Amino acid sequence: MVSIGNLPSIVEGAIVALGIEGSANKVGVGVIKYTPSNKNGDSTEEKYEILANPRKTYITPPGVGFLPRETSQHHQQNIVALVRSALN
């Protein structure tokens, strides 16, 4: 069983999680796999594995700062493809 924060332990075995992040100029999707240690007395330790981490960076023309509207459009135009890429 795996405990996450104060949630009850309801999952046995590995957990796969997907995270989505957007910042001023970058949007990305991460997929990780967490395998807890076995409680049977063997020496298996808990393990984290990065399965995918695709990102897209919004690059403005030289001398132009980030404009919220253009940045959000960039993120919206790329997020679906990034999620698909991460899950393939």
PDB file of C-alpha atoms in Angstrom:
ATOM      1  CA  MET A   1       0.000   0.000   0.000  1.00  0.00           C
ATOM      2  CA  VAL A   2       1.093   3.567  -0.690  1.00  0.00           C
ATOM      3  CA  SER A   3       0.298   6.601   1.464  1.00  0.00           C
ATOM      4  CA  ILE A   4       0.245  10.017  -0.162  1.00  0.00           C
ATOM      5  CA  GLY A   5       0.049  12.866   2.327  1.00  0.00           C
ATOM      6  CA  ASN A   6      -2.938  12.321   4.570  1.00  0.00           C
ATOM      7  CA  LEU A   7      -4.861  10.242   2.027  1.00  0.00           C
ATOM      8  CA  PRO A   8      -5.707   6.670   2.990  1.00  0.00           C
ATOM      9  CA  SER A   9      -3.507   3.892   1.622  1.00  0.00           C
ATOM     10  CA  ILE A  10      -5.546   2.368  -1.180  1.00  0.00           C
ATOM     11  CA  VAL A  11      -3.052   1.608  -3.925  1.00  0.00           C
ATOM     12  CA  GLU A  12      -0.784  -1.391  -4.194  1.00  0.00           C
ATOM     13  CA  GLY A  13       2.153  -1.501  -6.573  1.00  0.00           C
ATOM     14  CA  ALA A  14       3.422   1.222  -8.875  1.00  0.00           C
ATOM     15  CA  ILE A  15       1.752   4.594  -9.417  1.00  0.00           C
ATOM     16  CA  VAL A  16       2.006   6.558 -12.671  1.00  0.00           C
ATOM     17  CA  ALA A  17       1.327  10.304 -12.490  1.00  0.00           C
ATOM     18  CA  LEU A  18       0.980  12.992 -15.139  1.00  0.00           C
ATOM     19  CA  GLY A  19       1.810  16.629 -14.390  1.00  0.00           C
ATOM     20  CA  ILE A  20       1.250  19.720 -16.537  1.00  0.00           C
ATOM     21  CA  GLU A  21       3.207  22.941 -15.997  1.00  0.00           C
ATOM     22  CA  GLY A  22       3.156  26.328 -17.656  1.00  0.00           C
ATOM     23  CA  SER A  23       5.446  29.239 -16.927  1.00  0.00           C
ATOM     24  CA  ALA A  24       6.228  32.601 -18.497  1.00  0.00           C
ATOM     25  CA  ASN A  25       7.720  31.063 -21.618  1.00  0.00           C
ATOM     26  CA  LYS A  26       7.514  27.284 -21.301  1.00  0.00           C
ATOM     27  CA  VAL A  27       4.803  24.643 -21.195  1.00  0.00           C
ATOM     28  CA  GLY A  28       5.563  21.033 -20.353  1.00  0.00           C
ATOM     29  CA  VAL A  29       4.108  17.659 -19.462  1.00  0.00           C
ATOM     30  CA  GLY A  30       5.775  15.136 -17.212  1.00  0.00           C
ATOM     31  CA  VAL A  31       4.972  11.492 -16.583  1.00  0.00           C
ATOM     32  CA  ILE A  32       6.598   9.704 -13.665  1.00  0.00           C
ATOM     33  CA  LYS A  33       6.367   6.218 -12.232  1.00  0.00           C
ATOM     34  CA  TYR A  34       6.709   5.639  -8.501  1.00  0.00           C
ATOM     35  CA  THR A  35       7.359   2.132  -7.238  1.00  0.00           C
ATOM     36  CA  PRO A  36       7.180   1.820  -3.440  1.00  0.00           C
ATOM     37  CA  SER A  37       9.536  -0.383  -1.486  1.00  0.00           C
ATOM     38  CA  ASN A  38       8.334  -3.881  -0.732  1.00  0.00           C
ATOM     39  CA  LYS A  39       7.279  -4.495   2.838  1.00  0.00           C
ATOM     40  CA  ASN A  40       8.057  -8.236   2.598  1.00  0.00           C
ATOM     41  CA  GLY A  41      11.570  -7.861   3.956  1.00  0.00           C
ATOM     42  CA  ASP A  42      13.428  -7.954   0.653  1.00  0.00           C
ATOM     43  CA  SER A  43      15.898  -5.234  -0.261  1.00  0.00           C
ATOM     44  CA  THR A  44      13.830  -3.472  -2.936  1.00  0.00           C
ATOM     45  CA  GLU A  45      13.934   0.288  -2.383  1.00  0.00           C
ATOM     46  CA  GLU A  46      11.361   2.796  -3.540  1.00  0.00           C
ATOM     47  CA  LYS A  47      12.049   4.052  -7.054  1.00  0.00           C
ATOM     48  CA  TYR A  48      11.091   7.089  -9.107  1.00  0.00           C
ATOM     49  CA  GLU A  49      11.390   6.954 -12.883  1.00  0.00           C
ATOM     50  CA  ILE A  50      10.813   9.778 -15.367  1.00  0.00           C
ATOM     51  CA  LEU A  51       8.870   8.262 -18.267  1.00  0.00           C
ATOM     52  CA  ALA A  52       8.385  11.428 -20.332  1.00  0.00           C
ATOM     53  CA  ASN A  53       9.135  15.157 -20.099  1.00  0.00           C
ATOM     54  CA  PRO A  54       8.305  16.952 -23.388  1.00  0.00           C
ATOM     55  CA  ARG A  55       8.387  20.779 -23.371  1.00  0.00           C
ATOM     56  CA  LYS A  56       7.787  23.672 -25.753  1.00  0.00           C
ATOM     57  CA  THR A  57       9.352  27.094 -25.287  1.00  0.00           C
ATOM     58  CA  TYR A  58       7.768  30.315 -26.505  1.00  0.00           C
ATOM     59  CA  ILE A  59      10.470  32.521 -28.002  1.00  0.00           C
ATOM     60  CA  THR A  60       9.703  36.180 -28.575  1.00  0.00           C
ATOM     61  CA  PRO A  61      11.379  38.348 -31.192  1.00  0.00           C
ATOM     62  CA  PRO A  62      14.588  40.058 -29.962  1.00  0.00           C
ATOM     63  CA  GLY A  63      13.826  43.074 -27.775  1.00  0.00           C
ATOM     64  CA  VAL A  64      10.206  42.052 -27.162  1.00  0.00           C
ATOM     65  CA  GLY A  65       9.124  40.821 -23.739  1.00  0.00           C
ATOM     66  CA  PHE A  66       6.545  38.153 -23.029  1.00  0.00           C
ATOM     67  CA  LEU A  67       3.000  39.268 -23.686  1.00  0.00           C
ATOM     68  CA  PRO A  68       0.404  37.279 -21.722  1.00  0.00           C
ATOM     69  CA  ARG A  69      -2.027  36.830 -24.632  1.00  0.00           C
ATOM     70  CA  GLU A  70       0.595  35.508 -27.052  1.00  0.00           C
ATOM     71  CA  THR A  71       2.169  33.314 -24.409  1.00  0.00           C
ATOM     72  CA  SER A  72      -1.194  31.757 -23.468  1.00  0.00           C
ATOM     73  CA  GLN A  73      -1.993  31.165 -27.150  1.00  0.00           C
ATOM     74  CA  HIS A  74       1.359  29.400 -27.569  1.00  0.00           C
ATOM     75  CA  HIS A  75       0.652  27.188 -24.557  1.00  0.00           C
ATOM     76  CA  GLN A  76      -2.890  26.393 -25.779  1.00  0.00           C
ATOM     77  CA  GLN A  77      -1.638  25.535 -29.262  1.00  0.00           C
ATOM     78  CA  ASN A  78       0.955  23.099 -27.911  1.00  0.00           C
ATOM     79  CA  ILE A  79      -0.510  21.428 -24.805  1.00  0.00           C
ATOM     80  CA  VAL A  80      -2.555  18.703 -26.533  1.00  0.00           C
ATOM     81  CA  ALA A  81       0.399  17.585 -28.665  1.00  0.00           C
ATOM     82  CA  LEU A  82       2.630  17.569 -25.570  1.00  0.00           C
ATOM     83  CA  VAL A  83       0.193  15.395 -23.616  1.00  0.00           C
ATOM     84  CA  ARG A  84      -0.094  12.994 -26.550  1.00  0.00           C
ATOM     85  CA  SER A  85       3.685  12.872 -26.869  1.00  0.00           C
ATOM     86  CA  ALA A  86       4.087  12.177 -23.166  1.00  0.00           C
ATOM     87  CA  LEU A  87       1.561   9.343 -23.237  1.00  0.00           C
ATOM     88  CA  ASN A  88       2.998   7.599 -26.321  1.00  0.00           C
TER      89      ASN A  88
END
